[in-house]
Amino acid sequence: MNDGVPDDVKNEIFAALRFGDGEVERKGGREWPLSGDEYRRYGRQLIMPEVGLAGQMKLKNASVLIVGVGGLGCPAAAYLAGAGVGTIGLVDADDVEVSNLHRQILHGTAKVGMSKVESAVLYINGLNDEVQCIPHHERIFPENALGIISQYDVVLDCTDTPASRYLISDSCVLLRKPLVSASALRTEGQLMVLNNPPRPAGDVHGGPCYRCIFPKPPPAASVVTCGEGGILGPVVGTMGVLQSLEALKVIIATSSEEDTPMELDEIDAQQQQQQQRKKADPPNLLLFSSFSKPMFRSIRLRSRRADCAACSAQASVTVESLNSGSLDYVQFCGVSSPVAALQPSERISVKSFAQLIADSEQEVHFGRPLAAPPVVLDVREKVQFDLCSLKGSINIPYSVISSTDPSATGPSATWVDELRRIPLDQALYIICRLGNDSQLTVKRFRELALDEGGRRRIVDVAGGLKAWRDKVDRDFPEY
Amino acid sequence: MSDTGTIPIRLSFGGGLEAYFSNKRTQTVQVPSKDESGAPSNAAFLIRYLHENIMQYHGEAKNNPFVTPEGDVRPGILVLIGDPDEIDGELADWELEGEGAYVLKPNTLVSFISSLHGG
């Protein structure tokens, strides 16, 4: 190019300006694939052979959908945005709650009450304004799943129910999107890359889907949420970070032909398959158990199931069945109905229970109480009992109660003997966190004959400590 | 090994199942080397044996967190097998090892992992 400036002078000017903004290079006539800002921002990953310029361009042109902006979705979104994924979609219907903040790192104290997607967009824009954020302020349903997922290249399942996990997996199979699925509870996490490569249903060279691994959902009663079981922030954070890593790997491994997956069929099928078989890792489940040694274990998983309802040649899950609403995922996974194990006579409301306690504390003539203090058994786990409990209540965790065999002969458990020593005219009042385990305890106590053939009353405090806080003592801690 | 002998099986539990097995994530148990019919013990027998002899659960069968009333492993639990003869010792989905028909060897590692759903 002859612009009348000697080359050596030009080089000197460019050298002096090399830390300036990207405009200078373009004025000089060279078009760089990334802006100067991008070279600087992504420099530390650009110099890695695993990424390089080609990988960065793929990230820039990629779109990733994050379903669920909670403990998994937050760290995943942060790292994908940091890495320069061009478009990030976020699906969540919930608002930020203060109990989210120990693990959902995009949200802060000032954002409590804000929608999670809005909070996440603010964070991502602040981190990297090169990223286009698309908020979907809604829950994922069969009616909207295909419409949302079809707009993206890779999907991250960061949700927290079996129903959404099956729905997202089915949708990814139908739309031929790779799916990075993770979950976490207490001290453990699980991670799988599913439907990778995302071959059409019936193609045995495609990666297995969620239904291949778990053809039937677990019984609803066995599903424990983070609210019930607890979750350590770094545990779910680790899984979310690993999801972002797997998503980056999937994007970077994509060949240019695969950038337009809907045209795959036009390419020589055999060549494609060979290419993909070589590239895709065999299906794996990564188990993270943060209090075990070693903390990580990788499990070899099966390939696609020949009779899979979603990804086999005989698949019953179709675009039509999904759109028509004939696939009811909530029904498929079942609903855990609230425990209703007792007769009304075996229960007491928190208000009446509070009155009972008040009566026993009220002194009458000669310093004698009106009534003996009620025997209150708190059946939450000890760790919860230690957080906060009613004055004078005794802790016998439900896990201890439920693992005591009522049909066992020989000496009974110590706690059973101790309860037997309580005078028969003293009723036992059973309380727990929400009022479910307390009902099961009343039933179990009868099986253990602690009601002494009906001579001792065993009473469930209905609604548990949650009702106690809501209706009696606003200062009782909520956790 | 005699007909009435036992073989050591290494167990591991995860995803909450350990709560029903003495709260131990890993343990080694001695399992009869032959099943009820005298055939070499397989993975299906192991599950039956664990349910009847090792597991601590006394609730209703329909709510059993480990096996269904029919005696199958409950949906949502992955059974993983680490064959002691495989050099890498890697755990694999038992569907890759013959499922219930997998014949136990001394020191086979069998892992039961309940799927997690929190996020």
mmCIF file with all atom_site columns, C-alpha atoms in Angstrom, chain A residues 70-72 158-162 165 182-190 210 212-214 216-219 221-224 226 236 284-285 287 289 292 297-303 305 402-406 443-444, chain B residues 12-20 23 25-26 56-60 62-65 68 72 74-81 86 88 90-97 99 109 111-119:
data_model
loop_
_atom_site.group_PDB
_atom_site.id
_atom_site.type_symbol
_atom_site.label_atom_id
_atom_site.label_alt_id
_atom_site.label_comp_id
_atom_site.label_asym_id
_atom_site.label_entity_id
_atom_site.label_seq_id
_atom_site.pdbx_PDB_ins_code
_atom_site.Cartn_x
_atom_site.Cartn_y
_atom_site.Cartn_z
_atom_site.occupancy
_atom_site.B_iso_or_equiv
_atom_site.pdbx_formal_charge
_atom_site.auth_seq_id
_atom_site.auth_comp_id
_atom_site.auth_asym_id
_atom_site.auth_atom_id
_atom_site.pdbx_PDB_model_num
ATOM 1   C CA . GLY A 1 70  ? -28.519 -20.023 40.870 1.00 0.00 ? 70  GLY A CA 1
ATOM 2   C CA . GLY A 1 71  ? -25.596 -21.755 42.508 1.00 0.00 ? 71  GLY A CA 1
ATOM 3   C CA . LEU A 1 72  ? -24.496 -23.429 39.258 1.00 0.00 ? 72  LEU A CA 1
ATOM 4   C CA . CYS A 1 158 ? -28.213 -25.355 36.008 1.00 0.00 ? 158 CYS A CA 1
ATOM 5   C CA . THR A 1 159 ? -31.715 -26.145 37.288 1.00 0.00 ? 159 THR A CA 1
ATOM 6   C CA . ASP A 1 160 ? -32.714 -27.949 40.443 1.00 0.00 ? 160 ASP A CA 1
ATOM 7   C CA . THR A 1 161 ? -35.568 -30.356 39.678 1.00 0.00 ? 161 THR A CA 1
ATOM 8   C CA . PRO A 1 162 ? -35.758 -33.679 37.825 1.00 0.00 ? 162 PRO A CA 1
ATOM 9   C CA . ARG A 1 165 ? -33.652 -31.835 33.717 1.00 0.00 ? 165 ARG A CA 1
ATOM 10  C CA . ALA A 1 182 ? -24.529 -30.482 36.561 1.00 0.00 ? 182 ALA A CA 1
ATOM 11  C CA . SER A 1 183 ? -26.071 -30.796 39.982 1.00 0.00 ? 183 SER A CA 1
ATOM 12  C CA . ALA A 1 184 ? -24.994 -30.436 43.579 1.00 0.00 ? 184 ALA A CA 1
ATOM 13  C CA . LEU A 1 185 ? -26.205 -31.136 47.092 1.00 0.00 ? 185 LEU A CA 1
ATOM 14  C CA . ARG A 1 186 ? -24.567 -30.872 50.504 1.00 0.00 ? 186 ARG A CA 1
ATOM 15  C CA . THR A 1 187 ? -20.880 -31.716 49.880 1.00 0.00 ? 187 THR A CA 1
ATOM 16  C CA . GLU A 1 188 ? -21.220 -33.436 46.500 1.00 0.00 ? 188 GLU A CA 1
ATOM 17  C CA . GLY A 1 189 ? -21.616 -32.623 42.846 1.00 0.00 ? 189 GLY A CA 1
ATOM 18  C CA . GLN A 1 190 ? -22.139 -34.438 39.540 1.00 0.00 ? 190 GLN A CA 1
ATOM 19  C CA . TYR A 1 210 ? -30.162 -37.659 30.321 1.00 0.00 ? 210 TYR A CA 1
ATOM 20  C CA . CYS A 1 212 ? -30.146 -42.828 28.571 1.00 0.00 ? 212 CYS A CA 1
ATOM 21  C CA . ILE A 1 213 ? -28.448 -42.470 31.947 1.00 0.00 ? 213 ILE A CA 1
ATOM 22  C CA . PHE A 1 214 ? -31.642 -42.123 34.018 1.00 0.00 ? 214 PHE A CA 1
ATOM 23  C CA . LYS A 1 216 ? -36.878 -43.364 35.013 1.00 0.00 ? 216 LYS A CA 1
ATOM 24  C CA . PRO A 1 217 ? -37.045 -40.447 37.423 1.00 0.00 ? 217 PRO A CA 1
ATOM 25  C CA . PRO A 1 218 ? -36.380 -41.070 41.103 1.00 0.00 ? 218 PRO A CA 1
ATOM 26  C CA . PRO A 1 219 ? -39.433 -41.193 43.373 1.00 0.00 ? 219 PRO A CA 1
ATOM 27  C CA . ALA A 1 221 ? -40.098 -38.286 47.906 1.00 0.00 ? 221 ALA A CA 1
ATOM 28  C CA . SER A 1 222 ? -36.407 -39.170 47.464 1.00 0.00 ? 222 SER A CA 1
ATOM 29  C CA . VAL A 1 223 ? -35.489 -35.885 45.795 1.00 0.00 ? 223 VAL A CA 1
ATOM 30  C CA . VAL A 1 224 ? -33.771 -33.570 48.263 1.00 0.00 ? 224 VAL A CA 1
ATOM 31  C CA . CYS A 1 226 ? -30.666 -27.560 48.651 1.00 0.00 ? 226 CYS A CA 1
ATOM 32  C CA . VAL A 1 236 ? -21.978 -25.977 43.824 1.00 0.00 ? 236 VAL A CA 1
ATOM 33  C CA . ASN A 1 284 ? -18.348 -39.624 31.394 1.00 0.00 ? 284 ASN A CA 1
ATOM 34  C CA . LEU A 1 285 ? -19.832 -38.719 34.725 1.00 0.00 ? 285 LEU A CA 1
ATOM 35  C CA . LEU A 1 287 ? -18.308 -37.173 40.661 1.00 0.00 ? 287 LEU A CA 1
ATOM 36  C CA . SER A 1 289 ? -17.216 -35.469 46.761 1.00 0.00 ? 289 SER A CA 1
ATOM 37  C CA . SER A 1 292 ? -13.728 -37.671 50.347 1.00 0.00 ? 292 SER A CA 1
ATOM 38  C CA . ARG A 1 297 ? -13.746 -39.503 40.325 1.00 0.00 ? 297 ARG A CA 1
ATOM 39  C CA . SER A 1 298 ? -14.624 -40.044 36.713 1.00 0.00 ? 298 SER A CA 1
ATOM 40  C CA . ILE A 1 299 ? -17.085 -42.743 35.723 1.00 0.00 ? 299 ILE A CA 1
ATOM 41  C CA . ARG A 1 300 ? -17.335 -44.308 32.301 1.00 0.00 ? 300 ARG A CA 1
ATOM 42  C CA . LEU A 1 301 ? -20.950 -44.054 31.144 1.00 0.00 ? 301 LEU A CA 1
ATOM 43  C CA . ARG A 1 302 ? -22.944 -46.083 28.677 1.00 0.00 ? 302 ARG A CA 1
ATOM 44  C CA . SER A 1 303 ? -23.535 -44.844 25.146 1.00 0.00 ? 303 SER A CA 1
ATOM 45  C CA . ARG A 1 305 ? -29.688 -46.471 24.883 1.00 0.00 ? 305 ARG A CA 1
ATOM 46  C CA . SER A 1 402 ? -36.447 -43.953 61.539 1.00 0.00 ? 402 SER A CA 1
ATOM 47  C CA . SER A 1 403 ? -33.439 -46.271 61.704 1.00 0.00 ? 403 SER A CA 1
ATOM 48  C CA . THR A 1 404 ? -34.706 -47.925 64.891 1.00 0.00 ? 404 THR A CA 1
ATOM 49  C CA . ASP A 1 405 ? -36.277 -51.237 63.991 1.00 0.00 ? 405 ASP A CA 1
ATOM 50  C CA . PRO A 1 406 ? -39.685 -51.571 65.674 1.00 0.00 ? 406 PRO A CA 1
ATOM 51  C CA . LYS A 1 443 ? -46.698 -42.895 63.653 1.00 0.00 ? 443 LYS A CA 1
ATOM 52  C CA . ARG A 1 444 ? -43.347 -44.477 64.366 1.00 0.00 ? 444 ARG A CA 1
ATOM 53  C CA . SER B 2 12  ? -18.848 -46.883 48.187 1.00 0.00 ? 12  SER B CA 1
ATOM 54  C CA . PHE B 2 13  ? -21.975 -44.793 48.569 1.00 0.00 ? 13  PHE B CA 1
ATOM 55  C CA . GLY B 2 14  ? -22.733 -41.278 47.448 1.00 0.00 ? 14  GLY B CA 1
ATOM 56  C CA . GLY B 2 15  ? -25.480 -38.776 46.842 1.00 0.00 ? 15  GLY B CA 1
ATOM 57  C CA . GLY B 2 16  ? -26.989 -39.373 50.284 1.00 0.00 ? 16  GLY B CA 1
ATOM 58  C CA . LEU B 2 17  ? -27.226 -43.188 50.214 1.00 0.00 ? 17  LEU B CA 1
ATOM 59  C CA . GLU B 2 18  ? -24.408 -43.419 52.765 1.00 0.00 ? 18  GLU B CA 1
ATOM 60  C CA . ALA B 2 19  ? -26.964 -42.307 55.381 1.00 0.00 ? 19  ALA B CA 1
ATOM 61  C CA . TYR B 2 20  ? -28.434 -45.824 55.259 1.00 0.00 ? 20  TYR B CA 1
ATOM 62  C CA . ASN B 2 23  ? -22.919 -43.010 57.303 1.00 0.00 ? 23  ASN B CA 1
ATOM 63  C CA . ARG B 2 25  ? -18.936 -43.458 52.223 1.00 0.00 ? 25  ARG B CA 1
ATOM 64  C CA . THR B 2 26  ? -16.675 -46.441 51.819 1.00 0.00 ? 26  THR B CA 1
ATOM 65  C CA . GLN B 2 56  ? -30.337 -49.595 57.910 1.00 0.00 ? 56  GLN B CA 1
ATOM 66  C CA . TYR B 2 57  ? -33.877 -48.809 56.888 1.00 0.00 ? 57  TYR B CA 1
ATOM 67  C CA . HIS B 2 58  ? -37.072 -49.779 58.616 1.00 0.00 ? 58  HIS B CA 1
ATOM 68  C CA . GLY B 2 59  ? -39.664 -47.687 56.818 1.00 0.00 ? 59  GLY B CA 1
ATOM 69  C CA . GLU B 2 60  ? -42.236 -48.660 54.239 1.00 0.00 ? 60  GLU B CA 1
ATOM 70  C CA . LYS B 2 62  ? -42.485 -48.159 48.793 1.00 0.00 ? 62  LYS B CA 1
ATOM 71  C CA . ASN B 2 63  ? -40.291 -45.421 50.264 1.00 0.00 ? 63  ASN B CA 1
ATOM 72  C CA . ASN B 2 64  ? -37.148 -47.519 50.407 1.00 0.00 ? 64  ASN B CA 1
ATOM 73  C CA . PRO B 2 65  ? -34.322 -45.253 49.224 1.00 0.00 ? 65  PRO B CA 1
ATOM 74  C CA . THR B 2 68  ? -37.928 -50.848 44.830 1.00 0.00 ? 68  THR B CA 1
ATOM 75  C CA . ASP B 2 72  ? -34.586 -53.561 41.677 1.00 0.00 ? 72  ASP B CA 1
ATOM 76  C CA . ARG B 2 74  ? -34.388 -47.577 42.749 1.00 0.00 ? 74  ARG B CA 1
ATOM 77  C CA . PRO B 2 75  ? -34.524 -45.285 39.706 1.00 0.00 ? 75  PRO B CA 1
ATOM 78  C CA . GLY B 2 76  ? -32.053 -42.436 40.014 1.00 0.00 ? 76  GLY B CA 1
ATOM 79  C CA . ILE B 2 77  ? -29.299 -44.603 41.516 1.00 0.00 ? 77  ILE B CA 1
ATOM 80  C CA . LEU B 2 78  ? -26.276 -45.357 39.367 1.00 0.00 ? 78  LEU B CA 1
ATOM 81  C CA . VAL B 2 79  ? -24.561 -48.647 40.051 1.00 0.00 ? 79  VAL B CA 1
ATOM 82  C CA . LEU B 2 80  ? -20.884 -48.498 39.179 1.00 0.00 ? 80  LEU B CA 1
ATOM 83  C CA . ILE B 2 81  ? -18.441 -51.340 39.044 1.00 0.00 ? 81  ILE B CA 1
ATOM 84  C CA . GLU B 2 86  ? -9.008  -54.030 34.866 1.00 0.00 ? 86  GLU B CA 1
ATOM 85  C CA . ASP B 2 88  ? -6.877  -48.788 35.211 1.00 0.00 ? 88  ASP B CA 1
ATOM 86  C CA . GLU B 2 90  ? -11.735 -47.201 36.514 1.00 0.00 ? 90  GLU B CA 1
ATOM 87  C CA . LEU B 2 91  ? -15.342 -47.296 37.639 1.00 0.00 ? 91  LEU B CA 1
ATOM 88  C CA . ALA B 2 92  ? -17.899 -47.923 34.936 1.00 0.00 ? 92  ALA B CA 1
ATOM 89  C CA . ASP B 2 93  ? -21.658 -47.831 34.738 1.00 0.00 ? 93  ASP B CA 1
ATOM 90  C CA . TRP B 2 94  ? -22.682 -51.421 35.524 1.00 0.00 ? 94  TRP B CA 1
ATOM 91  C CA . GLU B 2 95  ? -24.563 -51.498 32.231 1.00 0.00 ? 95  GLU B CA 1
ATOM 92  C CA . LEU B 2 96  ? -21.141 -51.746 30.616 1.00 0.00 ? 96  LEU B CA 1
ATOM 93  C CA . GLU B 2 97  ? -20.263 -54.727 32.827 1.00 0.00 ? 97  GLU B CA 1
ATOM 94  C CA . GLU B 2 99  ? -25.536 -55.248 35.107 1.00 0.00 ? 99  GLU B CA 1
ATOM 95  C CA . LEU B 2 109 ? -15.454 -52.086 43.916 1.00 0.00 ? 109 LEU B CA 1
ATOM 96  C CA . SER B 2 111 ? -20.408 -47.957 44.024 1.00 0.00 ? 111 SER B CA 1
ATOM 97  C CA . PHE B 2 112 ? -23.989 -46.764 44.506 1.00 0.00 ? 112 PHE B CA 1
ATOM 98  C CA . ILE B 2 113 ? -24.508 -43.129 43.647 1.00 0.00 ? 113 ILE B CA 1
ATOM 99  C CA . SER B 2 114 ? -27.845 -41.411 43.985 1.00 0.00 ? 114 SER B CA 1
ATOM 100 C CA . SER B 2 115 ? -28.407 -38.722 41.375 1.00 0.00 ? 115 SER B CA 1
ATOM 101 C CA . LEU B 2 116 ? -28.395 -35.187 42.731 1.00 0.00 ? 116 LEU B CA 1
ATOM 102 C CA . HIS B 2 117 ? -30.783 -32.516 41.560 1.00 0.00 ? 117 HIS B CA 1
ATOM 103 C CA . GLY B 2 118 ? -29.857 -29.370 43.439 1.00 0.00 ? 118 GLY B CA 1
ATOM 104 C CA . GLY B 2 119 ? -28.466 -26.424 41.570 1.00 0.00 ? 119 GLY B CA 1
#
